[in-house]
Structure formats: structure tokens, C-alpha cells
Coordinates of C-alpha atoms in Angstrom, one line a residue:
M1 CA 3.4 28.0 -47.5
I2 CA 3.8 31.8 -48.0
K3 CA 1.2 31.9 -50.7
R4 CA -1.3 30.0 -48.4
L5 CA -0.5 32.5 -45.6
V6 CA -1.2 35.4 -47.9
D7 CA -4.5 33.9 -49.0
V8 CA -5.6 33.5 -45.4
V9 CA -4.8 37.1 -44.6
L10 CA -6.5 38.5 -47.7
H11 CA -9.6 36.3 -47.8
D12 CA -10.4 34.9 -44.4
E13 CA -13.0 36.5 -42.2
K14 CA -10.8 36.0 -39.1
P15 CA -7.3 35.7 -40.5
L16 CA -5.4 36.1 -37.2
R17 CA -7.6 33.5 -35.4
R18 CA -7.1 31.1 -38.3
I19 CA -3.3 31.4 -38.2
V20 CA -3.3 31.1 -34.4
A21 CA -5.5 28.0 -34.5
K22 CA -3.0 26.3 -36.9
I23 CA 0.0 27.3 -34.7
I24 CA -1.7 26.0 -31.5
S25 CA -2.7 22.7 -33.3
R26 CA 0.7 22.0 -34.9
S27 CA 2.7 22.8 -31.9
R28 CA 0.3 20.7 -29.7
L29 CA 0.3 23.6 -27.3
G30 CA -3.5 23.5 -26.9
Y31 CA -3.4 19.8 -26.0
W32 CA -0.6 20.2 -23.5
L33 CA -2.2 23.2 -21.8
G34 CA -5.6 21.4 -21.7
V35 CA -7.3 24.1 -23.8
R36 CA -11.1 23.4 -24.0
I37 CA -13.4 24.3 -26.8
K38 CA -17.0 25.0 -26.1
V39 CA -19.2 23.5 -28.8
G40 CA -22.9 23.8 -28.3
N41 CA -23.7 22.1 -25.0
Y42 CA -20.5 20.1 -24.6
L43 CA -16.7 20.6 -24.5
L44 CA -13.8 19.3 -26.5
L45 CA -10.1 19.4 -25.8
F46 CA -7.9 21.2 -28.3
H47 CA -6.3 18.1 -29.7
P48 CA -3.8 18.4 -32.6
T49 CA -6.5 17.3 -35.1
A50 CA -8.2 18.9 -38.1
L51 CA -11.6 19.0 -36.4
S52 CA -10.3 20.5 -33.2
T53 CA -8.6 23.3 -35.2
I54 CA -11.7 24.0 -37.2
L55 CA -13.9 24.2 -34.1
W56 CA -11.5 26.4 -32.1
Y57 CA -11.6 28.8 -35.1
N58 CA -15.4 28.6 -35.4
A59 CA -17.3 26.5 -32.9
T60 CA -20.5 26.5 -35.1
S61 CA -18.9 25.2 -38.3
R62 CA -20.2 21.6 -37.8
S63 CA -23.3 22.5 -35.9
E64 CA -25.9 21.1 -38.4
D65 CA -25.0 17.5 -37.7
A66 CA -25.3 17.9 -34.0
E67 CA -28.5 19.9 -34.3
F68 CA -30.2 17.2 -36.3
I69 CA -29.0 14.4 -34.1
Q70 CA -30.1 16.0 -30.9
A71 CA -33.5 16.9 -32.5
F72 CA -34.1 13.3 -33.6
L73 CA -33.0 11.3 -30.6
R74 CA -35.0 10.8 -27.4
A75 CA -34.0 9.7 -23.9
G76 CA -33.4 5.9 -23.6
E77 CA -32.7 5.3 -27.3
T78 CA -29.8 3.7 -29.1
Y79 CA -27.5 5.6 -31.5
I80 CA -24.7 4.2 -33.6
D81 CA -21.9 6.3 -35.0
V82 CA -19.7 4.8 -37.8
G83 CA -16.8 7.2 -38.3
A84 CA -16.9 8.9 -34.8
N85 CA -13.6 10.9 -35.1
I86 CA -13.1 13.0 -31.9
G87 CA -16.7 12.9 -30.9
V88 CA -18.5 15.9 -32.5
T89 CA -21.5 13.8 -33.3
V90 CA -21.1 11.1 -30.6
I91 CA -21.1 13.4 -27.6
P92 CA -24.3 15.4 -28.6
A93 CA -26.0 12.0 -29.2
A94 CA -25.0 10.7 -25.8
I95 CA -26.3 13.8 -24.1
A96 CA -29.6 13.4 -26.0
V97 CA -30.2 9.8 -25.1
G98 CA -29.1 10.3 -21.5
D99 CA -28.0 7.7 -19.0
S100 CA -30.9 5.3 -19.9
G101 CA -29.8 5.4 -23.6
K102 CA -26.8 3.9 -25.4
V103 CA -24.3 5.0 -27.9
I104 CA -21.9 2.8 -29.9
A105 CA -19.0 4.7 -31.5
F106 CA -16.7 3.2 -34.2
E107 CA -13.4 4.9 -34.9
P108 CA -10.6 3.0 -36.7
H109 CA -7.6 5.3 -36.2
P110 CA -5.8 4.5 -32.9
K111 CA -4.6 8.1 -32.3
T112 CA -8.1 9.5 -33.1
V113 CA -9.8 7.0 -30.8
K114 CA -7.6 8.1 -28.0
Y115 CA -8.7 11.7 -28.4
L116 CA -12.3 10.5 -28.7
R117 CA -12.0 8.7 -25.3
E118 CA -10.5 11.8 -23.7
N119 CA -13.4 14.0 -24.9
I120 CA -15.9 11.5 -23.6
L121 CA -14.2 11.6 -20.2
L122 CA -14.1 15.4 -20.3
N123 CA -17.8 15.4 -20.6
K124 CA -18.4 12.8 -17.9
L125 CA -20.4 10.5 -20.1
N126 CA -20.9 6.9 -19.2
N127 CA -23.3 5.7 -21.9
I128 CA -20.8 5.4 -24.8
E129 CA -19.2 2.2 -26.0
V130 CA -16.1 2.9 -28.1
Q131 CA -14.9 0.3 -30.6
N132 CA -11.5 0.9 -32.2
C133 CA -12.1 -0.8 -35.6
A134 CA -13.3 -0.2 -39.1
L135 CA -16.5 -1.7 -40.3
G136 CA -17.1 -3.5 -43.6
D137 CA -18.5 -6.6 -45.2
V138 CA -15.7 -9.0 -44.1
R139 CA -13.8 -9.6 -40.9
G140 CA -10.0 -9.2 -40.9
T141 CA -7.7 -6.2 -41.2
A142 CA -7.6 -3.2 -43.6
Y143 CA -5.1 -0.5 -44.5
F144 CA -6.1 2.9 -43.2
T145 CA -4.6 6.3 -44.1
N146 CA -2.7 8.3 -41.6
K147 CA -3.1 11.9 -43.0
S148 CA -2.6 15.1 -41.2
S149 CA -6.1 16.0 -42.4
D150 CA -7.3 13.3 -40.0
D151 CA -11.0 14.0 -40.5
M152 CA -10.6 12.4 -44.0
N153 CA -8.7 9.2 -43.1
K154 CA -10.1 6.1 -44.7
V155 CA -9.8 2.5 -45.7
V156 CA -7.4 2.0 -48.7
S157 CA -6.0 -0.9 -50.7
T158 CA -2.3 -0.2 -50.3
D159 CA 0.0 -0.3 -47.3
E160 CA 2.2 2.6 -48.5
S161 CA 2.6 5.1 -45.7
N162 CA -0.6 3.7 -44.1
I163 CA -1.5 1.8 -40.9
Q164 CA -3.3 -1.4 -40.4
V165 CA -6.6 -1.6 -38.5
P166 CA -9.0 -4.4 -37.5
I167 CA -12.2 -4.5 -39.6
S168 CA -15.4 -6.1 -38.4
L169 CA -19.2 -6.3 -39.2
L170 CA -21.7 -4.0 -37.6
D171 CA -23.9 -7.0 -36.9
S172 CA -21.3 -8.3 -34.5
F173 CA -22.0 -5.4 -32.1
T174 CA -25.8 -5.1 -32.3
E175 CA -27.1 -8.5 -31.2
K176 CA -28.4 -7.1 -27.9
C177 CA -30.0 -4.0 -29.5
D178 CA -33.7 -4.3 -29.9
Q179 CA -34.0 -1.1 -31.8
I180 CA -31.5 1.4 -33.2
S181 CA -33.2 4.8 -33.5
L182 CA -30.4 6.5 -35.5
L183 CA -27.3 5.2 -37.4
K184 CA -24.8 7.7 -38.7
V185 CA -22.3 6.5 -41.4
D186 CA -19.4 8.6 -42.5
A187 CA -16.9 6.1 -43.9
E188 CA -15.2 8.2 -46.6
G189 CA -16.4 6.0 -49.5
Y190 CA -16.7 2.7 -47.6
E191 CA -20.4 3.2 -46.9
K192 CA -21.5 0.5 -49.3
F193 CA -19.4 -2.2 -47.4
V194 CA -20.4 -1.0 -44.0
L195 CA -24.1 -1.5 -44.9
A196 CA -23.3 -4.9 -46.6
G197 CA -22.0 -6.2 -43.3
A198 CA -25.1 -4.9 -41.4
A199 CA -28.1 -6.7 -42.7
Q200 CA -29.4 -7.8 -39.3
S201 CA -28.6 -4.3 -37.8
M202 CA -30.4 -2.4 -40.5
A203 CA -33.6 -4.2 -39.8
K204 CA -33.6 -2.5 -36.4
V205 CA -32.7 1.0 -37.7
E206 CA -35.3 3.7 -37.8
C207 CA -33.2 6.4 -39.6
I208 CA -29.8 6.4 -41.3
Y209 CA -27.8 9.6 -41.7
F210 CA -25.2 8.9 -44.3
E211 CA -22.6 10.8 -46.3
V212 CA -22.6 10.8 -50.1
D213 CA -19.3 11.7 -51.9
E214 CA -19.2 10.6 -55.5
Q215 CA -15.4 10.8 -55.8
N216 CA -14.9 8.7 -52.7
F217 CA -17.4 6.1 -54.0
L218 CA -15.7 5.9 -57.4
E219 CA -12.4 5.0 -55.7
F220 CA -14.2 1.8 -54.5
G221 CA -15.9 1.0 -57.8
Y222 CA -19.5 2.2 -57.2
S223 CA -21.6 5.3 -57.6
S224 CA -23.9 7.4 -55.4
Q225 CA -26.9 5.8 -57.2
D226 CA -25.6 2.4 -56.3
L227 CA -25.6 3.3 -52.6
L228 CA -29.0 4.9 -52.7
R229 CA -30.4 1.8 -54.3
Q230 CA -28.8 -0.3 -51.5
V231 CA -30.3 1.9 -48.8
M232 CA -33.8 1.9 -50.5
A233 CA -33.6 -2.0 -50.8
L234 CA -33.2 -2.0 -47.0
G235 CA -36.7 -0.4 -46.6
F236 CA -35.9 3.3 -46.4
S237 CA -37.1 6.3 -48.4
I238 CA -34.3 8.7 -49.1
W239 CA -34.4 12.5 -48.5
R240 CA -32.1 15.4 -48.6
R241 CA -32.2 18.6 -46.6
N242 CA -33.3 21.7 -48.5
G243 CA -30.3 23.9 -48.0
H244 CA -30.1 24.9 -44.3
K245 CA -33.8 24.9 -43.8
H246 CA -35.7 22.5 -41.5
E247 CA -37.2 21.0 -44.6
L248 CA -36.8 17.6 -46.4
V249 CA -37.0 17.0 -50.1
P250 CA -37.6 13.4 -51.4
I251 CA -35.0 11.9 -53.7
E252 CA -35.8 9.9 -56.8
I253 CA -32.8 7.7 -57.4
N254 CA -32.8 7.8 -61.2
S255 CA -32.8 11.6 -61.3
F256 CA -30.4 12.0 -58.4
V257 CA -27.4 14.2 -59.3
P258 CA -24.6 14.1 -56.7
L259 CA -22.5 17.1 -55.9
T260 CA -19.6 17.5 -58.3
T261 CA -17.3 18.5 -55.5
G262 CA -17.4 17.7 -51.8
Y263 CA -20.0 15.7 -49.9
E264 CA -23.6 15.8 -48.9
N265 CA -25.4 14.1 -45.9
L266 CA -28.6 12.3 -46.8
F267 CA -31.4 10.7 -44.7
G268 CA -32.7 7.2 -45.1
V269 CA -36.1 7.2 -43.3
R270 CA -38.2 4.3 -42.3
N271 CA -41.2 6.4 -41.2
I272 CA -41.4 10.0 -42.5
H273 CA -44.2 10.9 -40.1
D274 CA -42.1 9.7 -37.1
F275 CA -39.2 11.7 -38.5
T276 CA -41.1 15.0 -38.8
A277 CA -42.8 14.5 -35.4
R278 CA -39.4 14.1 -33.7
T279 CA -37.5 16.9 -35.5
K280 CA -40.4 19.3 -36.2
W281 CA -39.0 19.5 -39.7
H282 CA -41.5 19.5 -42.6
V283 CA -41.6 17.9 -46.0
S284 CA -41.3 20.1 -49.1

């Protein structure tokens, strides 16, 4: 604990703010006092969560996801968020599609989904349907971690120190959707199974924004290339962002090399011309 504190003081750009953020979060003081965090064009309550703490420290730290989502979506469209957490991608999407659009948000952890609903209420949004369940390729229940680093909770195979959550198929929730403009999937390694339970839904999806984390995938017995082949088989070309630029680079599956540490968000695109027209990004 002391070593970690020393590291923060010596190496962090804003050490005092980092320390205060952790104190406010762990004491739940920010939550009880109703502290609000301004993130882009929306607000979040300072819940005792990892994401709330990060964003109070630096409100732009997760801005690339919201920037892309709001650039891609149009009023009246449908957006689906698998792994919604406290709403940092859900709320920007709901603002983008407006009252005539629809957002369906999936968050398995019961405490996190409570915070998500409170953030939706704070922003006075009425176009979001929240589902408190995990998604996979079978219906039933699953064990789900209950970590303090709650932005990384995930489906696991053992019940030790974990909670149990319902698990369903994405297809069960999209029967009335004629078209799904954007699907975001951040399931901490469970992406393969989410897509396996979404065959009918995926036929309606124009673009999928999904996380690739080789270490998470290996825990479930598959690789990044396996997931890319699955996405491509559904009729999508696969692209990665060129650094922080508004530029896409095509991915060849056989030559794809995943990051050795951490994660990367990739794009499964049905129509690249539609994608570039929406976002004003260009192809490398």
C-alpha cells in the first residue's frame, strides 16, 4: 500500500487528484454527497466504481469510445450495448439516437446495473431498455466475478467468491428490431459466446464494435483469430483504428497479431462506404 502510494506521488501527472479520487470512491463519500462528473455532453454520479474513479480523475480518459459511437449513430436508430457497466457508452449513444431511437443495454452485475439506472435517470433519458443479465450461447445461469475493479468483472466457471447471474441469448431481445445500426460487445473474453447466441440479431447489424483481448480469450479456450473468423463469417470486414487518428486499417486474419498485453477495440463493418460517410473517417 505504501509502495503504491509512493509510485503515485512520484510518477502520476496529478498525484493529489489521483489519491483524492480513490479516497472519495472507497469511502463512498462522492456517492452519498451526489457528486456529479461532467463527461463530454452528459453527467455521471460519482459511484464507488472503478470507472467513476477514473473519470473523476480524468474525464477524457475513455473519450474515444463515446466519440466514435456518437459519430456513427444517427437519430432514430437502434444501438445495443453488451457490457454496459455504468453507462459511459450507453448514455452517449442514447443522446445520439434521440427520443425516436432505441438503446438496449446489457449489464450482468446487479450492483453495477443499479448505478447504470441511476446515471440514466440523472441524464433524463427515456429511450434506454436495461437488461440485468449476461449474454451467451445458452440460456440459464452463470457465475460472475465480484471484483473491486468492477470494470473487469466477467463470466467464470467457478462459484468461489463469485455471484450467480442469469444468462440469455441476444436473439431473445431483438425480434422487434428491424435494423441494428451499431452493436458494442465488451464481454471480457465471452465475446465468442455472445455472438454464437446472436445469429438472427447479427443479420440486422450494420457495424459491430468489439473488444479483443487475447489473454481473456485463452481463458475460454479460443484465440483472437478464432473470433475474427467468426465475425467475418457473419458478413463483416474487419478493421482497426490507426492509433488515435480518424483512420481505419483493414485486417487480414492470418497475419493479425493481437496486443501482447491489454485490449484493443476493433470494427466489424458491413459497408465501409456507409461507415466512412457517417464518421468522416477515411481508409488507410
